[in-house]
Coordinates of C-alpha atoms and ligand atoms in Angstrom, one line a residue:
M1 CA 50.6 156.5 69.8
K2 CA 52.8 155.3 72.6
T3 CA 53.6 158.4 74.6
L4 CA 56.1 159.1 77.4
I5 CA 56.2 162.2 79.6
I6 CA 59.5 163.1 81.3
E7 CA 59.3 165.6 84.1
T8 CA 60.3 166.4 87.7
A9 CA 57.8 165.9 90.4
N10 CA 56.2 169.2 89.7
A11 CA 52.4 168.9 89.6
K12 CA 51.7 171.9 87.3
L13 CA 54.3 170.9 84.7
L14 CA 53.2 167.3 84.8
G15 CA 49.6 168.4 84.4
E16 CA 50.4 170.5 81.2
L17 CA 52.3 167.5 79.8
V18 CA 49.4 165.1 80.6
T19 CA 47.0 167.4 78.8
A20 CA 49.3 167.3 75.7
A21 CA 49.9 163.6 76.0
R22 CA 46.2 162.7 76.3
I23 CA 45.7 163.9 72.7
F24 CA 47.4 160.6 71.8
S25 CA 47.1 158.4 74.8
P26 CA 44.7 158.4 77.7
T27 CA 47.2 157.0 80.2
P28 CA 50.7 158.0 79.1
D29 CA 53.7 156.6 80.8
V30 CA 56.0 158.8 82.9
V31 CA 59.7 159.2 83.9
V32 CA 60.0 161.3 87.0
L33 CA 63.4 163.1 87.4
G34 CA 64.9 163.6 90.7
A35 CA 63.2 163.4 94.1
G36 CA 59.8 164.1 95.4
E37 CA 56.2 162.8 95.4
F38 CA 54.3 163.2 92.3
P39 CA 50.6 163.0 91.6
G40 CA 48.7 161.3 88.8
S41 CA 47.7 157.9 87.6
Y42 CA 50.0 156.9 84.6
G43 CA 50.3 153.7 82.6
K44 CA 53.8 152.9 83.7
G45 CA 56.1 154.9 86.1
Y46 CA 59.8 155.2 86.1
R47 CA 62.1 157.2 88.5
V48 CA 65.6 158.4 87.8
P49 CA 67.4 160.2 90.6
D50 CA 69.3 162.7 88.3
T51 CA 67.9 165.8 86.5
L52 CA 70.8 166.7 84.3
G53 CA 70.2 166.0 80.6
A54 CA 73.9 165.4 79.8
N55 CA 73.8 162.4 82.2
L56 CA 70.4 161.0 81.2
G57 CA 70.2 161.0 77.4
T58 CA 71.7 157.5 76.7
G59 CA 69.9 155.7 79.5
L60 CA 66.5 157.2 78.7
A61 CA 67.0 156.5 75.0
D62 CA 67.5 152.8 75.8
L63 CA 64.3 152.8 77.7
I64 CA 62.4 154.6 74.9
K65 CA 63.8 152.2 72.2
S66 CA 63.0 149.0 74.3
E67 CA 59.5 150.1 75.1
G68 CA 58.8 151.5 71.6
Y69 CA 57.7 155.0 72.7
E70 CA 56.9 157.1 69.6
L71 CA 56.2 160.5 71.2
I72 CA 58.3 162.0 74.1
L73 CA 57.0 165.0 75.8
L74 CA 59.1 167.4 78.1
S75 CA 58.4 170.9 79.4
A76 CA 60.4 173.7 77.8
T77 CA 62.1 174.5 81.1
A78 CA 65.8 174.5 81.8
I79 CA 65.6 170.8 82.9
G80 CA 63.4 169.7 80.0
S81 CA 65.2 171.6 77.3
G82 CA 68.5 170.4 78.7
L83 CA 67.4 166.8 78.4
A84 CA 65.5 167.0 75.1
G85 CA 68.6 167.7 73.1
P86 CA 70.9 164.9 74.3
L87 CA 67.8 162.5 74.2
A88 CA 67.0 163.4 70.6
V89 CA 70.7 162.8 69.6
S90 CA 70.8 159.5 71.4
L91 CA 67.6 158.4 69.7
G92 CA 68.5 159.9 66.3
A93 CA 65.1 161.4 66.6
P94 CA 63.8 164.9 65.5
I95 CA 63.0 167.5 68.1
L96 CA 60.6 170.4 68.0
S97 CA 61.0 172.8 70.8
E98 CA 58.6 175.3 72.6
V99 CA 55.5 173.8 71.1
T100 CA 52.3 175.8 71.6
A101 CA 49.7 173.5 70.0
I102 CA 49.4 169.9 68.8
T103 CA 46.5 168.2 66.9
P104 CA 45.7 164.5 66.9
D105 CA 47.0 164.2 63.3
L106 CA 50.4 165.4 64.6
T107 CA 50.4 168.9 63.3
V108 CA 52.5 170.9 65.6
E109 CA 52.8 174.7 66.2
R110 CA 55.5 176.7 67.7
S111 CA 56.1 180.4 67.8
L112 CA 59.2 182.0 66.1
Y113 CA 61.0 185.2 66.0
G114 CA 59.9 186.3 69.5
S115 CA 56.3 185.4 68.7
K116 CA 56.1 187.4 65.6
A117 CA 55.3 184.2 63.5
V118 CA 53.8 180.8 64.0
A119 CA 55.4 177.8 62.3
R120 CA 53.2 174.8 61.7
Y121 CA 54.7 171.3 61.0
K122 CA 53.3 168.0 60.0
V123 CA 55.1 165.1 61.8
E124 CA 55.2 162.0 59.5
S125 CA 56.6 159.5 61.8
G126 CA 58.1 158.9 65.3
P127 CA 59.9 158.7 67.5
L128 CA 59.7 162.4 68.1
V129 CA 60.9 164.6 71.0
L130 CA 58.7 167.7 71.9
T131 CA 59.3 170.3 74.5
I132 CA 56.0 172.0 75.5
K133 CA 56.0 175.8 76.1
R134 CA 54.7 176.6 79.5
K135 CA 51.1 177.9 79.9
Y136 CA 49.8 176.8 76.5
F137 CA 48.3 173.5 77.6
E138 CA 45.8 173.8 80.5
A139 CA 47.2 171.6 83.3
A140 CA 45.2 168.4 83.8
V141 CA 44.0 167.8 87.4
L142 CA 46.2 164.8 88.5
E143 CA 44.6 162.3 90.8
G144 CA 45.9 159.0 92.2
T145 CA 49.4 157.8 92.4
T146 CA 51.7 155.5 90.3
P147 CA 54.2 153.1 91.5
T148 CA 57.7 153.6 89.9
A149 CA 60.5 151.4 88.8
D150 CA 64.0 152.8 89.4
L151 CA 66.0 153.4 86.3
P152 CA 69.9 153.4 86.5
A153 CA 71.4 156.9 87.0
G154 CA 73.8 156.6 84.0
P155 CA 77.3 157.9 83.7
Q156 CA 77.8 161.0 85.7
R157 CA 79.4 163.3 83.1
I158 CA 78.3 166.5 84.9
V159 CA 77.8 166.8 88.7
L160 CA 75.4 169.2 90.2
L161 CA 77.2 171.0 93.0
E162 CA 74.6 173.3 94.4
E163 CA 71.1 174.7 93.6
I164 CA 70.4 178.2 94.9
D165 CA 66.8 179.0 95.3
E166 CA 65.8 182.2 93.6
E167 CA 64.9 184.9 96.2
R168 CA 61.4 186.1 95.8
Q169 CA 58.7 187.6 97.9
G170 CA 54.9 187.2 97.5
V171 CA 53.1 185.5 94.7
P172 CA 55.3 183.8 92.0
L173 CA 55.1 185.4 88.6
E174 CA 54.1 182.3 86.9
D175 CA 51.0 181.9 89.3
A176 CA 50.0 185.5 89.5
E177 CA 46.6 186.5 88.4
V178 CA 47.7 190.2 88.2
I179 CA 51.2 191.3 87.2
V180 CA 52.6 194.9 87.3
T181 CA 55.8 195.0 85.2
G182 CA 58.2 197.9 85.0
G183 CA 60.5 198.6 82.2
R184 CA 63.4 200.9 81.6
G185 CA 60.9 203.8 81.6
I186 CA 60.7 203.4 85.4
G187 CA 64.0 205.2 85.6
S188 CA 65.6 203.5 88.7
G189 CA 65.4 200.6 91.1
D190 CA 64.0 202.7 93.8
N191 CA 61.1 203.8 91.6
F192 CA 59.9 200.1 91.5
A193 CA 58.5 200.7 95.0
I194 CA 55.4 202.4 93.6
L195 CA 54.8 199.3 91.3
N196 CA 55.2 197.1 94.5
D197 CA 52.5 199.2 96.2
M198 CA 50.2 198.8 93.3
A199 CA 50.8 195.0 92.9
G200 CA 50.3 194.7 96.7
L201 CA 46.8 196.2 96.5
L202 CA 45.9 193.9 93.6
N203 CA 47.4 190.8 95.3
G204 CA 49.7 190.6 92.3
A205 CA 53.4 190.3 91.5
V206 CA 56.0 192.6 90.2
G207 CA 57.8 191.8 86.9
A208 CA 60.5 193.5 84.8
S209 CA 61.4 193.9 81.2
R210 CA 65.0 193.0 80.2
G211 CA 65.6 196.7 79.9
A212 CA 64.9 197.0 83.7
V213 CA 66.9 193.9 84.6
D214 CA 69.9 195.0 82.4
E215 CA 69.9 198.3 84.4
G216 CA 70.3 196.2 87.6
W217 CA 67.0 197.6 88.9
M218 CA 65.3 194.1 89.2
P219 CA 66.8 190.6 89.6
P220 CA 67.0 188.4 86.5
G221 CA 64.3 186.1 88.1
A222 CA 61.8 188.9 87.6
Q223 CA 62.4 189.1 83.9
I224 CA 59.4 188.5 81.6
G225 CA 59.8 187.5 78.0
Q226 CA 61.5 185.3 75.6
T227 CA 64.6 184.8 77.7
G228 CA 62.7 185.3 80.9
K229 CA 59.5 184.0 82.4
I230 CA 56.4 183.1 80.4
V231 CA 53.3 184.4 82.3
A232 CA 49.5 184.2 81.7
P233 CA 47.9 186.5 84.2
N234 CA 44.3 187.8 83.9
V235 CA 45.6 191.4 84.0
Y236 CA 49.0 192.5 83.0
F237 CA 50.2 196.1 83.5
A238 CA 53.2 197.1 81.4
V239 CA 54.5 200.3 82.9
G240 CA 57.3 202.1 81.0
V241 CA 57.8 199.0 78.8
S242 CA 58.2 199.7 75.1
G243 CA 56.7 196.3 74.0
A244 CA 59.7 194.7 72.1
S245 CA 58.7 191.4 70.4
Q246 CA 61.0 189.5 72.9
H247 CA 59.0 191.0 75.8
L248 CA 55.7 190.2 74.1
A249 CA 56.8 186.6 73.7
G250 CA 56.4 186.2 77.4
I251 CA 52.9 187.6 77.7
S252 CA 51.1 186.1 74.7
N253 CA 48.6 184.3 77.0
A254 CA 48.0 187.4 79.2
K255 CA 44.2 187.9 79.0
C256 CA 44.1 191.7 79.4
V257 CA 47.1 194.0 78.9
V258 CA 47.1 197.5 80.3
A259 CA 49.9 199.7 79.0
I260 CA 51.2 202.9 80.6
N261 CA 53.7 204.7 78.4
K262 CA 54.5 208.3 77.6
D263 CA 55.1 207.5 74.0
N264 CA 51.8 207.0 72.2
E265 CA 53.6 205.1 69.4
A266 CA 55.2 202.6 71.7
N267 CA 54.6 199.0 70.4
I268 CA 53.0 197.9 73.7
F269 CA 49.9 199.7 72.8
K270 CA 49.4 197.3 69.9
R271 CA 49.1 194.5 72.4
A272 CA 47.2 196.4 75.0
R273 CA 43.4 196.4 75.6
F274 CA 43.6 199.5 77.7
G275 CA 46.3 202.1 77.5
I276 CA 47.2 205.3 79.2
V277 CA 49.5 207.6 77.2
G278 CA 51.4 209.6 79.9
D279 CA 54.0 209.7 82.7
Y280 CA 53.6 206.6 84.9
K281 CA 54.6 208.9 87.8
K282 CA 51.2 210.5 87.5
A283 CA 49.2 207.6 86.3
V284 CA 50.3 204.9 88.7
P285 CA 49.6 207.1 91.9
A286 CA 46.2 207.9 90.4
L287 CA 45.5 204.2 90.0
I288 CA 46.7 203.4 93.5
N289 CA 44.4 206.0 95.0
A290 CA 41.4 204.7 92.9
L291 CA 42.2 201.1 94.2
K292 CA 42.4 202.4 97.8
E293 CA 39.1 204.2 97.5
S294 CA 37.4 201.2 96.0
A295 CA 38.8 198.7 98.6
Ligands
FAD301 C1 67.7 187.5 72.0 C2 67.0 188.5 72.9 C3 66.2 188.2 73.9 C4 65.6 189.1 74.6 N1 64.8 188.7 75.6 C5 64.0 189.6 76.3 C6 63.1 189.2 77.4 O1 63.0 188.1 77.7 N2 62.3 190.2 77.9 C7 62.4 191.5 77.6 O2 61.7 192.4 78.2 N3 63.3 191.9 76.7 C8 64.1 191.0 76.0 N4 65.0 191.4 75.0 C9 65.2 192.8 74.9 C10 64.2 193.6 74.1 O3 64.6 193.6 72.7 C11 64.1 195.1 74.6 O4 65.4 195.7 74.4 C12 63.6 195.2 75.9 O5 62.5 194.5 76.2 C13 63.4 196.8 76.2 O6 63.1 197.0 77.5 P1 62.1 198.2 78.0 O7 60.9 198.2 77.0 O8 62.0 198.2 79.4 O9 63.0 199.4 77.6 P2 63.0 200.6 76.4 O10 62.9 199.9 75.1 O11 64.1 201.4 76.7 O12 61.6 201.2 76.7 C14 61.3 202.1 77.7 C15 59.9 202.6 77.5 O13 59.5 203.4 78.7 C16 58.8 204.5 78.2 N5 58.9 205.5 79.2 C17 60.0 206.3 79.5 N6 59.8 207.1 80.6 C18 58.5 206.9 80.9 C19 57.6 207.4 81.9 N7 58.1 208.3 82.7 N8 56.3 207.0 81.9 C20 55.9 206.1 81.1 N9 56.6 205.6 80.1 C21 57.9 205.9 80.0 C22 59.4 204.9 76.8 O14 58.5 205.6 76.0 C23 59.7 203.5 76.3 O15 58.6 203.0 75.5 C24 65.7 190.5 74.3 C25 66.5 190.9 73.2 C26 67.2 189.9 72.5 C27 68.1 190.3 71.4

C-alpha cells in the first residue's frame, strides 16, 4: 500500500509514524513540514516550508493524487490534526483521527468518550488519512538521511506571526519516566512545591489535572488528559486527582499508576496499581522522607 508520512523534522514523531507506516510499506515516503534536519531513510522525500494546514491542504492533495498514495499518516498533534482535515477535504478522502492501533488488513482502532470505549473500523479502500495518537506506536530508530525535493508553499491563507515557546523546567512531561501530577485536591498553587520536591527526587516531571489548571495553579502546558498532554511514564503519581475519564485518557499508557486521594471511592483508584487513601499532606512528606532515606 503506497504510504506517505507527513510530519515536521521531529525524530520522535517521525519514528512513531514510521512504525505505523511499516505495517504497509518498508520504506514509506515522507513530506517534512517546516525547517530542520530530519533523520531516516525514506523512499522519496519532499519538503514544504509551511506548517499550517490551511495553506497546505490543496498542494499536498495534488502530490498525493499524482503519486497515487493510498494511506496518509500524520501525528495527532496540533500541526498534524490541523493539516489532516483540510487534506482529507481536498482529497475527498475519509479521515480517522487519534488512531491507537492498526493491523495489516486495515482494521483501525481509536478510543472514544475519553477512552471509555474503543471503536474498531475496517477500511475498505483508500486513499485514507489517519492521525496517530502519540505514544501508541513505539518510535522506530531512524537511521540515514533522505534527499528532499521542494514542494511549492501554496497560497498563504493564514500567516504565522509568532511562535512562543512554552516555559518549562526539567524533564518534558512527554519524555518523563516518572510523573507526579497534582489535582484540585492539592488546594493551592503554592502547595505544588511539595510535588516538585518529590518529582525532583525521582528525576521526574510535575503534571496537573485540568482541575488544577483551571484554578490557575499550574500552566496549561502541564495539563495531562484528553485536552492536555498524552503521557506514558513508567510510574505516574496522581495526587488529589479524582480520575475523571478525560484525565485518564492522557495516561492510558502509563505503566504503574499510584493514587493518593482522601476519598476511597475516587475513580482514580480503579486505574491505580497502588493507592494511598488519605490526605496527601501526610502521605507525600512520608514518601519524600522514604526516598531521601533510600537515596
Ligand atoms: C471536553 C472535556 C475535556 C477535558 N479534558 C481534561 C483533561 O485533559 N485533563 C483533565 O485532567 N481533565 C479534563 N477535563 C475535566 C475533567 O472532567 C475533570 O473535571 C477534572 O479532571 C477534575 O480535576 P481534578 O480531579 O483535579 O479535580 P476534582 O474532580 O475536584 O478532584 C479533586 C480530588 O482531590 C481529592 N482530594 C481533595 N483534597 C485532598 C487531599 N488533601 N488529599 C488527597 N486527596 C484530596 C478529592 O477527593 C478529589 O477526588 C475535561 C472535561 C471536559 C468536559
